[in-house]
Coordinates of C-alpha atoms in Angstrom, one line a residue:
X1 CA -96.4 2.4 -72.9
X2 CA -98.0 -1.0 -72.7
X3 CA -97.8 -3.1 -69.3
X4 CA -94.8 -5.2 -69.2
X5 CA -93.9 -8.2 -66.7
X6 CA -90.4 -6.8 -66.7
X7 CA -89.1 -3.3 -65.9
X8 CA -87.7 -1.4 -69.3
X9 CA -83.9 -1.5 -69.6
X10 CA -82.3 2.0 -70.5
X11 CA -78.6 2.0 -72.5
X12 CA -76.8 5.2 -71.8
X13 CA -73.9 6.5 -72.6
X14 CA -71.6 9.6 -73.4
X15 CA -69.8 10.1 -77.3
X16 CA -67.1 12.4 -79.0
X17 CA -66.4 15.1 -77.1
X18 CA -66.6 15.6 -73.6
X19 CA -69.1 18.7 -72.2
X20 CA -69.8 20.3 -68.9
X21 CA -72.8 19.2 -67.9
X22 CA -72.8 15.7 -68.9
X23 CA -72.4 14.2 -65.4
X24 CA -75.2 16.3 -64.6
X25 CA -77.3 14.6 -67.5
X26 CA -76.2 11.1 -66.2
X27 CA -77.6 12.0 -62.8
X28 CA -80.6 12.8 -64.0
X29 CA -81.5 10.1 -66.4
X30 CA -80.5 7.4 -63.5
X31 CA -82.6 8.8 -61.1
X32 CA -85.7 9.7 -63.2
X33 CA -84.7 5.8 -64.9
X34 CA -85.2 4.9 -60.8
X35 CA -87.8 6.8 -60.2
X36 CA -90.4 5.3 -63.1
X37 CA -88.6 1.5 -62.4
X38 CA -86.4 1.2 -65.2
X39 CA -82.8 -0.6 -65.5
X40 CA -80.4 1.6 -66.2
X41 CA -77.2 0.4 -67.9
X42 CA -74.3 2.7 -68.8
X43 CA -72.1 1.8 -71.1
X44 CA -68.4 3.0 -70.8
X45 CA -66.3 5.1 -73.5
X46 CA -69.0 5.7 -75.8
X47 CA -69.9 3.2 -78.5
X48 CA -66.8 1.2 -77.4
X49 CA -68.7 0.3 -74.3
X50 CA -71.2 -1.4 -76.6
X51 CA -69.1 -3.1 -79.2
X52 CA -67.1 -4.7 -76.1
X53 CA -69.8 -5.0 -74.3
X54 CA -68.3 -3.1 -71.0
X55 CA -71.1 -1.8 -69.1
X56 CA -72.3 -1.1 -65.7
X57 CA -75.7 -0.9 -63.6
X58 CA -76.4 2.7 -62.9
X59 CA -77.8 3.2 -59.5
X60 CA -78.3 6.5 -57.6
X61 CA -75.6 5.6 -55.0
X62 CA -73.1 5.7 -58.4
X63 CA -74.1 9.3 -59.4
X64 CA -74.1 11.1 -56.0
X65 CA -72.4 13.9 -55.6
X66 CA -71.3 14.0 -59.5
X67 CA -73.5 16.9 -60.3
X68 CA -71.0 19.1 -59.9
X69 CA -68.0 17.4 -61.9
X70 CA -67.1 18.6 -65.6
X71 CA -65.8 15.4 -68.1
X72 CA -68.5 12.3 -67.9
X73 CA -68.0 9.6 -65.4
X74 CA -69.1 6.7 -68.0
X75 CA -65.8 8.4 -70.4
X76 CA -65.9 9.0 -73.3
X77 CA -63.8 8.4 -76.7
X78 CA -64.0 8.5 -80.5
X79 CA -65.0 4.8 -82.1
X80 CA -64.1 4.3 -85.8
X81 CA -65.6 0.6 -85.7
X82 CA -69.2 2.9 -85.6
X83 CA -67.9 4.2 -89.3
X84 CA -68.6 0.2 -90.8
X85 CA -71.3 -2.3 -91.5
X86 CA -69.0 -4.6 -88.9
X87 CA -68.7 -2.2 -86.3
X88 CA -72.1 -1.0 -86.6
X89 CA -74.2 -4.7 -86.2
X90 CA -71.1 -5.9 -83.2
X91 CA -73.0 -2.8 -81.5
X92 CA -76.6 -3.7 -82.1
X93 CA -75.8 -7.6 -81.2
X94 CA -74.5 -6.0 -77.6
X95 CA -78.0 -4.4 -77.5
X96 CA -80.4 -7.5 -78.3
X97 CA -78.3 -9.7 -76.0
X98 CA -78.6 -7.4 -73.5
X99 CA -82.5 -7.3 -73.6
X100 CA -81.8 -2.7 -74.4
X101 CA -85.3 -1.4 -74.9
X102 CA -84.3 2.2 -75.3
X103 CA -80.8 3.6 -75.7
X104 CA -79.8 7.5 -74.4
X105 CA -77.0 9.2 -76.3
X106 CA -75.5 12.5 -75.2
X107 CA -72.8 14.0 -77.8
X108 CA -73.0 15.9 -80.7
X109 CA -74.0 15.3 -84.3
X110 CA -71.2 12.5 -85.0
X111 CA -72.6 10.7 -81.8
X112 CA -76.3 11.4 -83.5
X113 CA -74.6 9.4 -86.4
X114 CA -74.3 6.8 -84.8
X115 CA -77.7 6.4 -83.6
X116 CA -78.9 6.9 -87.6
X117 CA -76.5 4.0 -88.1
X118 CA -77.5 1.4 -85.1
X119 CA -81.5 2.2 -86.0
X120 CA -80.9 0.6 -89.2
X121 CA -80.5 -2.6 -87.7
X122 CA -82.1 -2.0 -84.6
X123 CA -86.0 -1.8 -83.1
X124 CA -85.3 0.0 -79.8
X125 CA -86.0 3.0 -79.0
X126 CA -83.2 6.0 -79.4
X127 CA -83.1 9.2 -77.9
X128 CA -80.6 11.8 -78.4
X129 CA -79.2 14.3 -75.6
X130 CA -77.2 17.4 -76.8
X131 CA -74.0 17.4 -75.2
X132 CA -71.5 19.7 -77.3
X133 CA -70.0 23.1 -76.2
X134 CA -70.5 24.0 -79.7
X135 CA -73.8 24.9 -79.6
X136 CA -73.9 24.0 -83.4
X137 CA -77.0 21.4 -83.1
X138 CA -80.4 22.5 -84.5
X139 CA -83.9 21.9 -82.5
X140 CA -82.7 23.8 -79.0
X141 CA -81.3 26.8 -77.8
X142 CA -78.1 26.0 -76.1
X143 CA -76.4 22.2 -75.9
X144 CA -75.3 21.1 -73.1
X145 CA -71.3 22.3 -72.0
X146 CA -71.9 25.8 -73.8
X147 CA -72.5 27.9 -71.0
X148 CA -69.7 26.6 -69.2
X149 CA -67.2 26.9 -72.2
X150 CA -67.7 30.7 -73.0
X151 CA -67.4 31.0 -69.0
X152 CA -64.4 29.3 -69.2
X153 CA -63.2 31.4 -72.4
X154 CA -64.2 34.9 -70.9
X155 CA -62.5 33.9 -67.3
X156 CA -59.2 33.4 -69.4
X157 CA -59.5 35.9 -72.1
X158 CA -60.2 38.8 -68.9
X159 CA -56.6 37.3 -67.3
X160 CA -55.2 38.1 -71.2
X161 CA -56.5 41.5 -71.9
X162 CA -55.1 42.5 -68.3
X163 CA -51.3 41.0 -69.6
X164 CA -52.2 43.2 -72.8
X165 CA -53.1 46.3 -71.1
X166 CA -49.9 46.1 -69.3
X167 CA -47.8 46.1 -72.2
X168 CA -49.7 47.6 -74.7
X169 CA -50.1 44.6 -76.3
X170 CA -51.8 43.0 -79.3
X171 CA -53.2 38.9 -78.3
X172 CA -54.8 36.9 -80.8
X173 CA -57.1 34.2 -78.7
X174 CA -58.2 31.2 -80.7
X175 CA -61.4 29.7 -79.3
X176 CA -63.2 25.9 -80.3
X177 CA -66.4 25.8 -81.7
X178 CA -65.2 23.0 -84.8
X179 CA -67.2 24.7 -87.4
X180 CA -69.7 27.1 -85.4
X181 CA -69.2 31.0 -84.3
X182 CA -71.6 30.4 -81.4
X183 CA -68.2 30.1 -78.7
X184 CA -66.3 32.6 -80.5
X185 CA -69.1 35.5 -81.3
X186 CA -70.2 35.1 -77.4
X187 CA -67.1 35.0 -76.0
X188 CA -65.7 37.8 -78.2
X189 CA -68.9 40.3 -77.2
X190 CA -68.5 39.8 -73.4
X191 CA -64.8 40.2 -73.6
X192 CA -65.1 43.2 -75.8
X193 CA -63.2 42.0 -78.2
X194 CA -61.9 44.7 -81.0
X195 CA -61.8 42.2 -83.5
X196 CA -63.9 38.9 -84.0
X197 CA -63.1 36.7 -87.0
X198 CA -65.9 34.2 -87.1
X199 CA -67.4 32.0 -90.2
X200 CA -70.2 34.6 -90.2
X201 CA -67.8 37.6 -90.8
X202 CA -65.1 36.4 -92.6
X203 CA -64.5 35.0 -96.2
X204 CA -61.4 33.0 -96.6
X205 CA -61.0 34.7 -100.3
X206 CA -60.9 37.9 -99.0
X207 CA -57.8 37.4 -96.3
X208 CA -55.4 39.5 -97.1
X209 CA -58.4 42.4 -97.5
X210 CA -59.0 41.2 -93.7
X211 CA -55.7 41.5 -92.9
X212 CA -54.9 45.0 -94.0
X213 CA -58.1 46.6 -92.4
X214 CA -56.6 44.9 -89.1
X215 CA -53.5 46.5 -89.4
X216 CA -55.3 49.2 -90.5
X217 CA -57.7 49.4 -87.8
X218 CA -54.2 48.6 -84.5
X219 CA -52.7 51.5 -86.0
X220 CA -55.3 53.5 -85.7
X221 CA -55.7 52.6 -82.0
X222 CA -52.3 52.8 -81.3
X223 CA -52.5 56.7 -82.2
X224 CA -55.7 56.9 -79.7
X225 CA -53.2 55.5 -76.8
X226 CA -55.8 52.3 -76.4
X227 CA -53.9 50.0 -74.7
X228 CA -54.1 46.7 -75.6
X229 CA -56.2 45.0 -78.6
X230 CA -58.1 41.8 -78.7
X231 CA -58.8 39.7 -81.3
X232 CA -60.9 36.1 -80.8
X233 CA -60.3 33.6 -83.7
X234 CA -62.7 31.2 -84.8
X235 CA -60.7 27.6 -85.0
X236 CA -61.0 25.9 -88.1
X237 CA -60.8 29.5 -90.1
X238 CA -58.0 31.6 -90.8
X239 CA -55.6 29.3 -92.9
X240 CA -52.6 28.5 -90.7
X241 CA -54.6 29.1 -87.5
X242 CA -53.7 32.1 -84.7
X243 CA -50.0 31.6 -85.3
X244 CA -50.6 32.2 -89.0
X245 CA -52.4 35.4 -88.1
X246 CA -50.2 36.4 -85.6
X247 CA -47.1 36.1 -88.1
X248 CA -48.9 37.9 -90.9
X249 CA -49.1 40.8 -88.8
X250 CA -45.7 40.6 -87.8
X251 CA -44.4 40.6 -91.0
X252 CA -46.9 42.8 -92.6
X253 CA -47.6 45.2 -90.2
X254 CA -44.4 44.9 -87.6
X255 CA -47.3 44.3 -85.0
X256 CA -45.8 42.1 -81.8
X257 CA -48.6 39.5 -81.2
X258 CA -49.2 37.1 -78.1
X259 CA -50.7 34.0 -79.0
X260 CA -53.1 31.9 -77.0
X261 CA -54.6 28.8 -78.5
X262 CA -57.5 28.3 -75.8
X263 CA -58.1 24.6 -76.7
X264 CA -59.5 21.6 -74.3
X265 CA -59.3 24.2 -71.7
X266 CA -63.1 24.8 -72.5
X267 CA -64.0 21.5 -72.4
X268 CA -63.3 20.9 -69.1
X269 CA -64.5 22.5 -65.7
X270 CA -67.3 22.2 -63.0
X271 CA -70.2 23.1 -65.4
X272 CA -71.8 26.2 -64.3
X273 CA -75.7 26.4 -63.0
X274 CA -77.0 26.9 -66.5
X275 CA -75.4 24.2 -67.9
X276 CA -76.8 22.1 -64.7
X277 CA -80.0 22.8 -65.1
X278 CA -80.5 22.4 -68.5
X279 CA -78.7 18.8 -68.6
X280 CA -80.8 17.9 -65.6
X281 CA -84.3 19.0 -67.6
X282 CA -82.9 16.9 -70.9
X283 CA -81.8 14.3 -68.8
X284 CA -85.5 13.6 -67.4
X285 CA -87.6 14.8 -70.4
X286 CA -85.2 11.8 -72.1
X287 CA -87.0 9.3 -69.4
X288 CA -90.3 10.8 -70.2
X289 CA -90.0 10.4 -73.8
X290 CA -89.1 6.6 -73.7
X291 CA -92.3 6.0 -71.6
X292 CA -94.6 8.3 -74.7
X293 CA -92.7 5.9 -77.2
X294 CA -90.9 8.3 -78.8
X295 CA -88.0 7.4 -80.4
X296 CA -85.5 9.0 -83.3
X297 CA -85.4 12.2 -81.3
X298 CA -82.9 14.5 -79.7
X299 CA -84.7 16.5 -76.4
X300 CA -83.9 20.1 -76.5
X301 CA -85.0 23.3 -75.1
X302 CA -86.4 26.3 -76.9
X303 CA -88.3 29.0 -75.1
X304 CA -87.8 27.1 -71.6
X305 CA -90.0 24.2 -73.3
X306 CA -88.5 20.8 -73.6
X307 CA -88.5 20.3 -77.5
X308 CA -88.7 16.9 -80.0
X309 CA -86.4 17.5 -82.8
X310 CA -85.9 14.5 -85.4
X311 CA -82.1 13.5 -85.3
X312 CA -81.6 13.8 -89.1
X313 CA -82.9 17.6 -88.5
X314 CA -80.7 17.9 -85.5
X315 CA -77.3 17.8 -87.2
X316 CA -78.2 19.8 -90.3
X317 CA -76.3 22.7 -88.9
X318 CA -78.7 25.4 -89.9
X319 CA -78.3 27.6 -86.3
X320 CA -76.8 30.5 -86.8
X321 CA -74.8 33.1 -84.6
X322 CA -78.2 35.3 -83.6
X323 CA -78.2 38.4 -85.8
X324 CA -78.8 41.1 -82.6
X325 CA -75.3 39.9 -81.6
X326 CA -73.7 40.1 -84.7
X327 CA -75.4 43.8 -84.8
X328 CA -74.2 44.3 -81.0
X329 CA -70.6 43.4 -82.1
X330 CA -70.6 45.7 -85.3
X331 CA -71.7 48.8 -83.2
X332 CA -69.0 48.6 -80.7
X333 CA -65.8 47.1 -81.7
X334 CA -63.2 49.0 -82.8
X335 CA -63.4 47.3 -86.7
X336 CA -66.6 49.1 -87.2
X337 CA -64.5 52.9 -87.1
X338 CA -62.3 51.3 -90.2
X339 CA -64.7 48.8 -92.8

């Protein structure tokens, strides 16, 4: 980058959903921002911070000791001003008056959005941090939050399957993940899980097919004494939700169900070491990439190397669960012995 009388000024801030992890990233980017004499400025819930103009100076006094903490000390919310023209420029005039040469944005592909939007209007550069325990963004491995939310998941589902073994029971757990089986596939494999209905597996049009093979399949284990069975529900799937399920095999099968709807309960947390790591990489590679100019980018990591993927390829949504764990799962659940 070309010499400048003045040190850069870096925008950051956190959007949509809140990850393990993120903290982590903050730390990072202020310190590396330090490190390479930058200006740091983070701007608080999301793109509200810069429609209302409500920011602070980062400085590595403010992010000691936050590596550690789940939720994002710059908050977090939704913005719907971001959805119009309006909303959109009161957020790029926050920038120019500001003197912003580069703006950070950890979220998921509805925070990327918003960057698409504010570059239509805007010169500076933007850079794009994955922070989603979806895992559902394309151009890296795993997002930042993920680990930490199928740790979360698994710590909870082992505490169910011990109620269900006790009483013989049937639980239907219902994970997050939006739109993505990345959350419920991992979760369901580590927990072995007899069932998992995910969007890879299951076909909406075919539910009550589903449904009998279930039934099918608990009656089956019921006469093989198992004691308990697991099934891990995709959110956003099965019409109705876990509840629905859970009735449907009440009525249709006489099957007693527990139902756990998991919810923010992943979201939240002291993000564990992989999670840490990986949001302290992102957070510097981000630093690094605003000195090389680059801009229009969300940093990931494939391989264990720090990757550049376009943001308008980012949210595509073309990851998939990988196929060896889709094999893994139809090999050893229970499902496999009735289909």
């Amino acid at each position: 980058m070309a010499t400048r009388n003045k040190p850069l000024k870096i925008g950051l801030l956190t959007s949509g959903g809140d990850a393990p992890g993120m903290n982590a990233a903050i730390r990072a980017i202020t310190l590396a921002a330090k490190h390479h004499k930058l200006i740091c400025y983070g701007f608080h819930h999301g793109y509200n911070g810069l429609i209302n103009q409500d920011f602070c100076i980062l400085q590595p006094d403010d992010v000691t000791n936050i590596i550690h903490q789940g939720g994002t000390i710059l908050k977090s919310a939704r913005c719907p001003e971001m959805l119009s023209p309006t909303g959109i420029k009161q957020a790029v005039s926050c920038l120019i008056k500001e003197n912003i040469d580069a703006l950070i944005v950890i979220g998921g592909d509805g925070s990327f959005n918003g960057m698409l939007a504010i570059q239509e209007y805007w010169q500076g550069k933007l850079i794009g941090l994955p922070g989603t325990i979806d895992n559902d963004l394309d151009g890296t491995e795993f997002t930042i939050g993920f680990y930490t939310a199928i740790n979360t998941a698994i710590n909870a589902i082992d505490k169910i399957r011990d109620t269900a073994d006790a009483f013989d029971r049937v639980f239907v757990v219902e994970l997050m993940g939006r739109h993505s089986g990345q959350i419920a596939f991992n979760v369901g494999v580590a927990c072995a899980a007899e069932q998992i209905i995910s969007f890879e597996n299951f076909d909406p049009l075919a539910q009550e097919a589903k449904l009998a093979k279930i039934i099918a399949d608990i009656e089956q284990q019921k006469q093989n004494k198992a004691h308990s069975y697991l099934i891990v529900l995709a959110e956003n799937l099965w019409p109705g939700g876990a509840h629905a399920l859970g009735e449907a095999l009440k009525q249709q099968g006489n099957i007693d169900v527990g139902i756990c709807v998991l919810g923010h309960i992943q979201r939240g947390g002291s993000p564990v070491a992989k999670d840490r790591i990986l949001a302290t990489k992102l957070g510097v590679a981000a630093i690094e990439a605003i000195l090389l100019e680059r801009s229009g980018i969300m940093i990931g990591e494939c391989e264990s190397k720090i990757t550049y993927t376009p943001l308008t390829k980012a949210i595509q949504h073309k990851k998939v669960v990988n196929d060896d764990l889709i094999k893994v799962y139809d090999s050893t659940a229970s499902h496999a012995r009735v289909d």
